[in-house]
Amino acid sequence: MSGPLLTPDERLSRALVRTVPDSVTERLSDLGNVQVAVPVLVLAMAYSVRRSRAWTPALTAGLAMALVPAVIVPLKTWTARPGPLEPWAAGYYPSGHTATSAVAYLGAALLISPYARRPWPLAAALLLTAATATGLILRGWHWPLDVLASCFLCTPLLLAVTHAVRRAVGPPRHFGG
């Protein structure tokens, strides 16, 4: 494995990995499991349809979640990057758990934000996504750049959800809309 970003990634990982007990970082990492994150999105989809009677935002969020493997898996295969604690294994870049948490939690927040009195859904989604990413890095399951790349790769999917929500119900009231 080589590249200009490898050295900073290795240094940062060495400084961070296992600085927090594994029992804590494993729980944080689990927030990015499909079984945990996707039900949150499904509930937000149902709530959004019930409130707005518009299906497009919910279906767009569901499609965004379905596209996560199509975005992430080919890059994992192509790069075959090993993990920080498993140099013999491949497929760590980009982080699927981070992508799952970002699309599920931020997608859910985008769907319910128009009906919230305050911006708590976005704050909660950012916190859950950041907790997932932090757990993955601190546990040593992903390099920092694996996590960061996933966030960037999910941005177009989340922009599509934002666009669908705004077209159907308008921007959230507390965001100046």
PDB file of N, CA and C in Angstrom, residues 60-153:
ATOM      1  N   THR A  60     -37.123   8.859  -2.535  1.00  0.00           N
ATOM      2  CA  THR A  60     -35.773   9.328  -2.861  1.00  0.00           C
ATOM      3  C   THR A  60     -34.795   8.936  -1.758  1.00  0.00           C
ATOM      4  N   ALA A  61     -35.215   9.085  -0.507  1.00  0.00           N
ATOM      5  CA  ALA A  61     -34.354   8.680   0.616  1.00  0.00           C
ATOM      6  C   ALA A  61     -34.117   7.169   0.600  1.00  0.00           C
ATOM      7  N   GLY A  62     -35.160   6.412   0.313  1.00  0.00           N
ATOM      8  CA  GLY A  62     -35.001   4.963   0.223  1.00  0.00           C
ATOM      9  C   GLY A  62     -34.070   4.557  -0.913  1.00  0.00           C
ATOM     10  N   LEU A  63     -34.204   5.241  -2.041  1.00  0.00           N
ATOM     11  CA  LEU A  63     -33.321   4.966  -3.171  1.00  0.00           C
ATOM     12  C   LEU A  63     -31.878   5.338  -2.837  1.00  0.00           C
ATOM     13  N   ALA A  64     -31.693   6.455  -2.149  1.00  0.00           N
ATOM     14  CA  ALA A  64     -30.342   6.866  -1.737  1.00  0.00           C
ATOM     15  C   ALA A  64     -29.704   5.785  -0.870  1.00  0.00           C
ATOM     16  N   MET A  65     -30.496   5.229   0.056  1.00  0.00           N
ATOM     17  CA  MET A  65     -29.967   4.164   0.916  1.00  0.00           C
ATOM     18  C   MET A  65     -29.646   2.926   0.093  1.00  0.00           C
ATOM     19  N   ALA A  66     -30.500   2.596  -0.861  1.00  0.00           N
ATOM     20  CA  ALA A  66     -30.269   1.425  -1.708  1.00  0.00           C
ATOM     21  C   ALA A  66     -29.031   1.594  -2.586  1.00  0.00           C
ATOM     22  N   LEU A  67     -28.691   2.830  -2.917  1.00  0.00           N
ATOM     23  CA  LEU A  67     -27.532   3.095  -3.764  1.00  0.00           C
ATOM     24  C   LEU A  67     -26.201   3.083  -3.012  1.00  0.00           C
ATOM     25  N   VAL A  68     -26.244   3.097  -1.695  1.00  0.00           N
ATOM     26  CA  VAL A  68     -25.004   3.106  -0.917  1.00  0.00           C
ATOM     27  C   VAL A  68     -24.078   1.948  -1.318  1.00  0.00           C
ATOM     28  N   PRO A  69     -24.561   0.714  -1.374  1.00  0.00           N
ATOM     29  CA  PRO A  69     -23.642  -0.359  -1.790  1.00  0.00           C
ATOM     30  C   PRO A  69     -23.121  -0.172  -3.219  1.00  0.00           C
ATOM     31  N   ALA A  70     -23.940   0.378  -4.096  1.00  0.00           N
ATOM     32  CA  ALA A  70     -23.501   0.591  -5.483  1.00  0.00           C
ATOM     33  C   ALA A  70     -22.385   1.624  -5.566  1.00  0.00           C
ATOM     34  N   VAL A  71     -22.347   2.532  -4.626  1.00  0.00           N
ATOM     35  CA  VAL A  71     -21.295   3.553  -4.582  1.00  0.00           C
ATOM     36  C   VAL A  71     -20.055   3.016  -3.864  1.00  0.00           C
ATOM     37  N   ILE A  72     -20.258   2.330  -2.765  1.00  0.00           N
ATOM     38  CA  ILE A  72     -19.162   1.931  -1.874  1.00  0.00           C
ATOM     39  C   ILE A  72     -18.458   0.645  -2.309  1.00  0.00           C
ATOM     40  N   VAL A  73     -19.205  -0.392  -2.622  1.00  0.00           N
ATOM     41  CA  VAL A  73     -18.615  -1.709  -2.878  1.00  0.00           C
ATOM     42  C   VAL A  73     -17.632  -1.714  -4.053  1.00  0.00           C
ATOM     43  N   PRO A  74     -17.953  -1.094  -5.195  1.00  0.00           N
ATOM     44  CA  PRO A  74     -16.952  -1.109  -6.272  1.00  0.00           C
ATOM     45  C   PRO A  74     -15.631  -0.439  -5.881  1.00  0.00           C
ATOM     46  N   LEU A  75     -15.697   0.618  -5.092  1.00  0.00           N
ATOM     47  CA  LEU A  75     -14.470   1.279  -4.641  1.00  0.00           C
ATOM     48  C   LEU A  75     -13.681   0.400  -3.677  1.00  0.00           C
ATOM     49  N   LYS A  76     -14.379  -0.337  -2.813  1.00  0.00           N
ATOM     50  CA  LYS A  76     -13.699  -1.270  -1.916  1.00  0.00           C
ATOM     51  C   LYS A  76     -12.943  -2.322  -2.727  1.00  0.00           C
ATOM     52  N   THR A  77     -13.608  -2.846  -3.743  1.00  0.00           N
ATOM     53  CA  THR A  77     -13.003  -3.869  -4.584  1.00  0.00           C
ATOM     54  C   THR A  77     -11.833  -3.305  -5.369  1.00  0.00           C
ATOM     55  N   TRP A  78     -12.021  -2.140  -5.933  1.00  0.00           N
ATOM     56  CA  TRP A  78     -10.996  -1.522  -6.777  1.00  0.00           C
ATOM     57  C   TRP A  78      -9.746  -1.161  -5.988  1.00  0.00           C
ATOM     58  N   THR A  79      -9.927  -0.559  -4.809  1.00  0.00           N
ATOM     59  CA  THR A  79      -8.767  -0.115  -4.036  1.00  0.00           C
ATOM     60  C   THR A  79      -8.143  -1.244  -3.218  1.00  0.00           C
ATOM     61  N   ALA A  80      -8.951  -2.192  -2.758  1.00  0.00           N
ATOM     62  CA  ALA A  80      -8.472  -3.316  -1.943  1.00  0.00           C
ATOM     63  C   ALA A  80      -7.558  -2.851  -0.806  1.00  0.00           C
ATOM     64  N   ARG A  81      -7.930  -1.765  -0.177  1.00  0.00           N
ATOM     65  CA  ARG A  81      -7.113  -1.202   0.895  1.00  0.00           C
ATOM     66  C   ARG A  81      -7.240  -2.028   2.168  1.00  0.00           C
ATOM     67  N   PRO A  82      -6.126  -2.361   2.804  1.00  0.00           N
ATOM     68  CA  PRO A  82      -6.195  -3.104   4.067  1.00  0.00           C
ATOM     69  C   PRO A  82      -6.618  -2.191   5.218  1.00  0.00           C
ATOM     70  N   GLY A  83      -7.055  -2.822   6.295  1.00  0.00           N
ATOM     71  CA  GLY A  83      -7.458  -2.070   7.471  1.00  0.00           C
ATOM     72  C   GLY A  83      -6.294  -1.791   8.391  1.00  0.00           C
ATOM     73  N   PRO A  84      -6.463  -0.864   9.324  1.00  0.00           N
ATOM     74  CA  PRO A  84      -5.377  -0.517  10.244  1.00  0.00           C
ATOM     75  C   PRO A  84      -4.906  -1.688  11.106  1.00  0.00           C
ATOM     76  N   LEU A  85      -5.823  -2.524  11.538  1.00  0.00           N
ATOM     77  CA  LEU A  85      -5.454  -3.636  12.411  1.00  0.00           C
ATOM     78  C   LEU A  85      -5.414  -4.970  11.674  1.00  0.00           C
ATOM     79  N   GLU A  86      -5.764  -4.959  10.402  1.00  0.00           N
ATOM     80  CA  GLU A  86      -5.775  -6.196   9.620  1.00  0.00           C
ATOM     81  C   GLU A  86      -5.097  -5.969   8.274  1.00  0.00           C
ATOM     82  N   PRO A  87      -3.772  -5.852   8.246  1.00  0.00           N
ATOM     83  CA  PRO A  87      -3.068  -5.559   7.003  1.00  0.00           C
ATOM     84  C   PRO A  87      -3.177  -6.667   5.953  1.00  0.00           C
ATOM     85  N   TRP A  88      -3.606  -7.857   6.339  1.00  0.00           N
ATOM     86  CA  TRP A  88      -3.776  -8.966   5.406  1.00  0.00           C
ATOM     87  C   TRP A  88      -5.160  -8.950   4.750  1.00  0.00           C
ATOM     88  N   ALA A  89      -6.093  -8.226   5.316  1.00  0.00           N
ATOM     89  CA  ALA A  89      -7.453  -8.156   4.767  1.00  0.00           C
ATOM     90  C   ALA A  89      -7.569  -6.950   3.848  1.00  0.00           C
ATOM     91  N   ALA A  90      -8.531  -6.972   2.953  1.00  0.00           N
ATOM     92  CA  ALA A  90      -8.710  -5.865   2.004  1.00  0.00           C
ATOM     93  C   ALA A  90     -10.169  -5.425   1.976  1.00  0.00           C
ATOM     94  N   GLY A  91     -10.390  -4.241   1.440  1.00  0.00           N
ATOM     95  CA  GLY A  91     -11.749  -3.743   1.262  1.00  0.00           C
ATOM     96  C   GLY A  91     -12.215  -2.789   2.335  1.00  0.00           C
ATOM     97  N   TYR A  92     -11.310  -2.011   2.856  1.00  0.00           N
ATOM     98  CA  TYR A  92     -11.678  -1.080   3.920  1.00  0.00           C
ATOM     99  C   TYR A  92     -11.999   0.329   3.428  1.00  0.00           C
ATOM    100  N   TYR A  93     -11.606   0.642   2.224  1.00  0.00           N
ATOM    101  CA  TYR A  93     -11.816   1.994   1.692  1.00  0.00           C
ATOM    102  C   TYR A  93     -12.842   1.945   0.589  1.00  0.00           C
ATOM    103  N   PRO A  94     -13.865   2.751   0.674  1.00  0.00           N
ATOM    104  CA  PRO A  94     -14.326   3.616   1.768  1.00  0.00           C
ATOM    105  C   PRO A  94     -15.163   2.831   2.790  1.00  0.00           C
ATOM    106  N   SER A  95     -15.533   3.479   3.853  1.00  0.00           N
ATOM    107  CA  SER A  95     -16.244   2.829   4.949  1.00  0.00           C
ATOM    108  C   SER A  95     -17.737   2.682   4.645  1.00  0.00           C
ATOM    109  N   GLY A  96     -18.194   1.462   4.563  1.00  0.00           N
ATOM    110  CA  GLY A  96     -19.618   1.206   4.352  1.00  0.00           C
ATOM    111  C   GLY A  96     -20.456   1.578   5.560  1.00  0.00           C
ATOM    112  N   HIS A  97     -19.915   1.361   6.754  1.00  0.00           N
ATOM    113  CA  HIS A  97     -20.655   1.723   7.965  1.00  0.00           C
ATOM    114  C   HIS A  97     -20.870   3.240   8.038  1.00  0.00           C
ATOM    115  N   THR A  98     -19.844   3.992   7.681  1.00  0.00           N
ATOM    116  CA  THR A  98     -19.988   5.447   7.700  1.00  0.00           C
ATOM    117  C   THR A  98     -21.015   5.888   6.662  1.00  0.00           C
ATOM    118  N   ALA A  99     -20.943   5.322   5.480  1.00  0.00           N
ATOM    119  CA  ALA A  99     -21.901   5.676   4.419  1.00  0.00           C
ATOM    120  C   ALA A  99     -23.322   5.323   4.831  1.00  0.00           C
ATOM    121  N   THR A 100     -23.489   4.149   5.420  1.00  0.00           N
ATOM    122  CA  THR A 100     -24.825   3.731   5.869  1.00  0.00           C
ATOM    123  C   THR A 100     -25.365   4.689   6.920  1.00  0.00           C
ATOM    124  N   SER A 101     -24.536   5.026   7.895  1.00  0.00           N
ATOM    125  CA  SER A 101     -25.008   5.931   8.948  1.00  0.00           C
ATOM    126  C   SER A 101     -25.301   7.318   8.393  1.00  0.00           C
ATOM    127  N   ALA A 102     -24.461   7.818   7.521  1.00  0.00           N
ATOM    128  CA  ALA A 102     -24.679   9.163   6.971  1.00  0.00           C
ATOM    129  C   ALA A 102     -25.979   9.234   6.187  1.00  0.00           C
ATOM    130  N   VAL A 103     -26.189   8.292   5.286  1.00  0.00           N
ATOM    131  CA  VAL A 103     -27.398   8.340   4.461  1.00  0.00           C
ATOM    132  C   VAL A 103     -28.645   8.051   5.290  1.00  0.00           C
ATOM    133  N   ALA A 104     -28.569   7.091   6.195  1.00  0.00           N
ATOM    134  CA  ALA A 104     -29.740   6.758   7.003  1.00  0.00           C
ATOM    135  C   ALA A 104     -30.108   7.887   7.962  1.00  0.00           C
ATOM    136  N   TYR A 105     -29.152   8.347   8.754  1.00  0.00           N
ATOM    137  CA  TYR A 105     -29.478   9.342   9.778  1.00  0.00           C
ATOM    138  C   TYR A 105     -29.706  10.740   9.185  1.00  0.00           C
ATOM    139  N   LEU A 106     -28.843  11.142   8.266  1.00  0.00           N
ATOM    140  CA  LEU A 106     -29.042  12.463   7.657  1.00  0.00           C
ATOM    141  C   LEU A 106     -30.256  12.463   6.733  1.00  0.00           C
ATOM    142  N   GLY A 107     -30.479  11.348   6.031  1.00  0.00           N
ATOM    143  CA  GLY A 107     -31.684  11.242   5.209  1.00  0.00           C
ATOM    144  C   GLY A 107     -32.938  11.340   6.064  1.00  0.00           C
ATOM    145  N   ALA A 108     -32.935  10.650   7.198  1.00  0.00           N
ATOM    146  CA  ALA A 108     -34.072  10.722   8.124  1.00  0.00           C
ATOM    147  C   ALA A 108     -34.274  12.148   8.625  1.00  0.00           C
ATOM    148  N   ALA A 109     -33.196  12.804   8.966  1.00  0.00           N
ATOM    149  CA  ALA A 109     -33.298  14.191   9.450  1.00  0.00           C
ATOM    150  C   ALA A 109     -33.872  15.114   8.375  1.00  0.00           C
ATOM    151  N   LEU A 110     -33.431  14.927   7.144  1.00  0.00           N
ATOM    152  CA  LEU A 110     -33.964  15.756   6.057  1.00  0.00           C
ATOM    153  C   LEU A 110     -35.462  15.529   5.874  1.00  0.00           C
ATOM    154  N   LEU A 111     -35.910  14.297   6.052  1.00  0.00           N
ATOM    155  CA  LEU A 111     -37.329  13.993   5.882  1.00  0.00           C
ATOM    156  C   LEU A 111     -38.200  14.579   6.988  1.00  0.00           C
ATOM    157  N   ILE A 112     -37.702  14.594   8.208  1.00  0.00           N
ATOM    158  CA  ILE A 112     -38.549  15.066   9.311  1.00  0.00           C
ATOM    159  C   ILE A 112     -38.306  16.523   9.698  1.00  0.00           C
ATOM    160  N   SER A 113     -37.230  17.110   9.219  1.00  0.00           N
ATOM    161  CA  SER A 113     -36.921  18.507   9.579  1.00  0.00           C
ATOM    162  C   SER A 113     -38.023  19.505   9.235  1.00  0.00           C
ATOM    163  N   PRO A 114     -38.726  19.360   8.117  1.00  0.00           N
ATOM    164  CA  PRO A 114     -39.774  20.345   7.837  1.00  0.00           C
ATOM    165  C   PRO A 114     -40.879  20.377   8.888  1.00  0.00           C
ATOM    166  N   TYR A 115     -40.998  19.345   9.702  1.00  0.00           N
ATOM    167  CA  TYR A 115     -42.060  19.255  10.696  1.00  0.00           C
ATOM    168  C   TYR A 115     -41.565  19.479  12.115  1.00  0.00           C
ATOM    169  N   ALA A 116     -40.289  19.704  12.279  1.00  0.00           N
ATOM    170  CA  ALA A 116     -39.707  19.922  13.608  1.00  0.00           C
ATOM    171  C   ALA A 116     -39.732  21.409  13.944  1.00  0.00           C
ATOM    172  N   ARG A 117     -39.916  21.706  15.204  1.00  0.00           N
ATOM    173  CA  ARG A 117     -39.943  23.104  15.644  1.00  0.00           C
ATOM    174  C   ARG A 117     -38.546  23.702  15.754  1.00  0.00           C
ATOM    175  N   ARG A 118     -37.568  22.866  15.940  1.00  0.00           N
ATOM    176  CA  ARG A 118     -36.178  23.294  16.070  1.00  0.00           C
ATOM    177  C   ARG A 118     -35.315  22.396  15.183  1.00  0.00           C
ATOM    178  N   PRO A 119     -34.054  22.763  15.002  1.00  0.00           N
ATOM    179  CA  PRO A 119     -33.192  21.963  14.117  1.00  0.00           C
ATOM    180  C   PRO A 119     -32.617  20.699  14.759  1.00  0.00           C
ATOM    181  N   TRP A 120     -33.314  20.121  15.738  1.00  0.00           N
ATOM    182  CA  TRP A 120     -32.795  18.939  16.428  1.00  0.00           C
ATOM    183  C   TRP A 120     -32.580  17.734  15.515  1.00  0.00           C
ATOM    184  N   PRO A 121     -33.402  17.499  14.494  1.00  0.00           N
ATOM    185  CA  PRO A 121     -33.140  16.294  13.682  1.00  0.00           C
ATOM    186  C   PRO A 121     -31.762  16.310  13.019  1.00  0.00           C
ATOM    187  N   LEU A 122     -31.377  17.445  12.478  1.00  0.00           N
ATOM    188  CA  LEU A 122     -30.072  17.534  11.828  1.00  0.00           C
ATOM    189  C   LEU A 122     -28.949  17.391  12.850  1.00  0.00           C
ATOM    190  N   ALA A 123     -29.097  18.011  13.996  1.00  0.00           N
ATOM    191  CA  ALA A 123     -28.078  17.901  15.051  1.00  0.00           C
ATOM    192  C   ALA A 123     -27.942  16.451  15.510  1.00  0.00           C
ATOM    193  N   ALA A 124     -29.061  15.765  15.705  1.00  0.00           N
ATOM    194  CA  ALA A 124     -29.025  14.365  16.129  1.00  0.00           C
ATOM    195  C   ALA A 124     -28.375  13.495  15.050  1.00  0.00           C
ATOM    196  N   ALA A 125     -28.715  13.744  13.786  1.00  0.00           N
ATOM    197  CA  ALA A 125     -28.150  12.954  12.684  1.00  0.00           C
ATOM    198  C   ALA A 125     -26.646  13.159  12.565  1.00  0.00           C
ATOM    199  N   LEU A 126     -26.207  14.388  12.684  1.00  0.00           N
ATOM    200  CA  LEU A 126     -24.768  14.665  12.629  1.00  0.00           C
ATOM    201  C   LEU A 126     -24.043  14.003  13.800  1.00  0.00           C
ATOM    202  N   LEU A 127     -24.644  14.036  14.960  1.00  0.00           N
ATOM    203  CA  LEU A 127     -24.051  13.404  16.143  1.00  0.00           C
ATOM    204  C   LEU A 127     -23.947  11.882  15.953  1.00  0.00           C
ATOM    205  N   LEU A 128     -25.001  11.251  15.461  1.00  0.00           N
ATOM    206  CA  LEU A 128     -24.978   9.803  15.245  1.00  0.00           C
ATOM    207  C   LEU A 128     -23.965   9.401  14.179  1.00  0.00           C
ATOM    208  N   THR A 129     -23.893  10.178  13.112  1.00  0.00           N
ATOM    209  CA  THR A 129     -22.930   9.886  12.044  1.00  0.00           C
ATOM    210  C   THR A 129     -21.502  10.086  12.541  1.00  0.00           C
ATOM    211  N   ALA A 130     -21.278  11.162  13.269  1.00  0.00           N
ATOM    212  CA  ALA A 130     -19.941  11.425  13.826  1.00  0.00           C
ATOM    213  C   ALA A 130     -19.562  10.358  14.858  1.00  0.00           C
ATOM    214  N   ALA A 131     -20.519   9.909  15.649  1.00  0.00           N
ATOM    215  CA  ALA A 131     -20.243   8.868  16.637  1.00  0.00           C
ATOM    216  C   ALA A 131     -19.846   7.570  15.945  1.00  0.00           C
ATOM    217  N   THR A 132     -20.541   7.241  14.864  1.00  0.00           N
ATOM    218  CA  THR A 132     -20.201   6.045  14.096  1.00  0.00           C
ATOM    219  C   THR A 132     -18.776   6.150  13.565  1.00  0.00           C
ATOM    220  N   ALA A 133     -18.483   7.265  12.912  1.00  0.00           N
ATOM    221  CA  ALA A 133     -17.155   7.471  12.323  1.00  0.00           C
ATOM    222  C   ALA A 133     -16.066   7.426  13.389  1.00  0.00           C
ATOM    223  N   THR A 134     -16.308   8.064  14.507  1.00  0.00           N
ATOM    224  CA  THR A 134     -15.345   8.080  15.604  1.00  0.00           C
ATOM    225  C   THR A 134     -15.101   6.667  16.140  1.00  0.00           C
ATOM    226  N   GLY A 135     -16.172   5.922  16.325  1.00  0.00           N
ATOM    227  CA  GLY A 135     -16.031   4.552  16.807  1.00  0.00           C
ATOM    228  C   GLY A 135     -15.223   3.685  15.856  1.00  0.00           C
ATOM    229  N   LEU A 136     -15.466   3.843  14.563  1.00  0.00           N
ATOM    230  CA  LEU A 136     -14.743   3.050  13.566  1.00  0.00           C
ATOM    231  C   LEU A 136     -13.248   3.361  13.571  1.00  0.00           C
ATOM    232  N   ILE A 137     -12.909   4.623  13.724  1.00  0.00           N
ATOM    233  CA  ILE A 137     -11.501   5.030  13.733  1.00  0.00           C
ATOM    234  C   ILE A 137     -10.822   4.620  15.043  1.00  0.00           C
ATOM    235  N   LEU A 138     -11.454   4.930  16.169  1.00  0.00           N
ATOM    236  CA  LEU A 138     -10.850   4.627  17.461  1.00  0.00           C
ATOM    237  C   LEU A 138     -10.716   3.130  17.715  1.00  0.00           C
ATOM    238  N   ARG A 139     -11.612   2.348  17.173  1.00  0.00           N
ATOM    239  CA  ARG A 139     -11.540   0.889  17.336  1.00  0.00           C
ATOM    240  C   ARG A 139     -10.479   0.284  16.423  1.00  0.00           C
ATOM    241  N   GLY A 140     -10.111   1.013  15.365  1.00  0.00           N
ATOM    242  CA  GLY A 140      -9.115   0.521  14.434  1.00  0.00           C
ATOM    243  C   GLY A 140      -9.701  -0.256  13.280  1.00  0.00           C
ATOM    244  N   TRP A 141     -10.993  -0.118  13.066  1.00  0.00           N
ATOM    245  CA  TRP A 141     -11.635  -0.828  11.967  1.00  0.00           C
ATOM    246  C   TRP A 141     -11.528  -0.062  10.652  1.00  0.00           C
ATOM    247  N   HIS A 142     -11.241   1.228  10.731  1.00  0.00           N
ATOM    248  CA  HIS A 142     -11.065   2.034   9.515  1.00  0.00           C
ATOM    249  C   HIS A 142     -10.003   3.104   9.734  1.00  0.00           C
ATOM    250  N   TRP A 143      -9.323   3.415   8.639  1.00  0.00           N
ATOM    251  CA  TRP A 143      -8.419   4.567   8.622  1.00  0.00           C
ATOM    252  C   TRP A 143      -9.279   5.829   8.607  1.00  0.00           C
ATOM    253  N   PRO A 144      -8.768   6.942   9.107  1.00  0.00           N
ATOM    254  CA  PRO A 144      -9.533   8.192   9.058  1.00  0.00           C
ATOM    255  C   PRO A 144      -9.994   8.563   7.643  1.00  0.00           C
ATOM    256  N   LEU A 145      -9.160   8.350   6.640  1.00  0.00           N
ATOM    257  CA  LEU A 145      -9.569   8.725   5.278  1.00  0.00           C
ATOM    258  C   LEU A 145     -10.639   7.806   4.710  1.00  0.00           C
ATOM    259  N   ASP A 146     -10.763   6.583   5.196  1.00  0.00           N
ATOM    260  CA  ASP A 146     -11.860   5.698   4.777  1.00  0.00           C
ATOM    261  C   ASP A 146     -13.190   6.344   5.148  1.00  0.00           C
ATOM    262  N   VAL A 147     -13.225   6.871   6.358  1.00  0.00           N
ATOM    263  CA  VAL A 147     -14.429   7.483   6.904  1.00  0.00           C
ATOM    264  C   VAL A 147     -14.738   8.798   6.185  1.00  0.00           C
ATOM    265  N   LEU A 148     -13.734   9.622   6.025  1.00  0.00           N
ATOM    266  CA  LEU A 148     -13.927  10.909   5.358  1.00  0.00           C
ATOM    267  C   LEU A 148     -14.391  10.720   3.912  1.00  0.00           C
ATOM    268  N   ALA A 149     -13.802   9.769   3.212  1.00  0.00           N
ATOM    269  CA  ALA A 149     -14.196   9.505   1.823  1.00  0.00           C
ATOM    270  C   ALA A 149     -15.667   9.116   1.739  1.00  0.00           C
ATOM    271  N   SER A 150     -16.134   8.307   2.664  1.00  0.00           N
ATOM    272  CA  SER A 150     -17.542   7.905   2.655  1.00  0.00           C
ATOM    273  C   SER A 150     -18.471   9.098   2.813  1.00  0.00           C
ATOM    274  N   CYS A 151     -18.097  10.019   3.663  1.00  0.00           N
ATOM    275  CA  CYS A 151     -18.925  11.215   3.848  1.00  0.00           C
ATOM    276  C   CYS A 151     -19.031  12.004   2.542  1.00  0.00           C
ATOM    277  N   PHE A 152     -17.918  12.170   1.873  1.00  0.00           N
ATOM    278  CA  PHE A 152     -17.941  12.894   0.600  1.00  0.00           C
ATOM    279  C   PHE A 152     -18.713  12.125  -0.469  1.00  0.00           C
ATOM    280  N   LEU A 153     -18.558  10.827  -0.517  1.00  0.00           N
ATOM    281  CA  LEU A 153     -19.237  10.024  -1.529  1.00  0.00           C
ATOM    282  C   LEU A 153     -20.757  10.025  -1.347  1.00  0.00           C
TER     283      LEU A 153
END
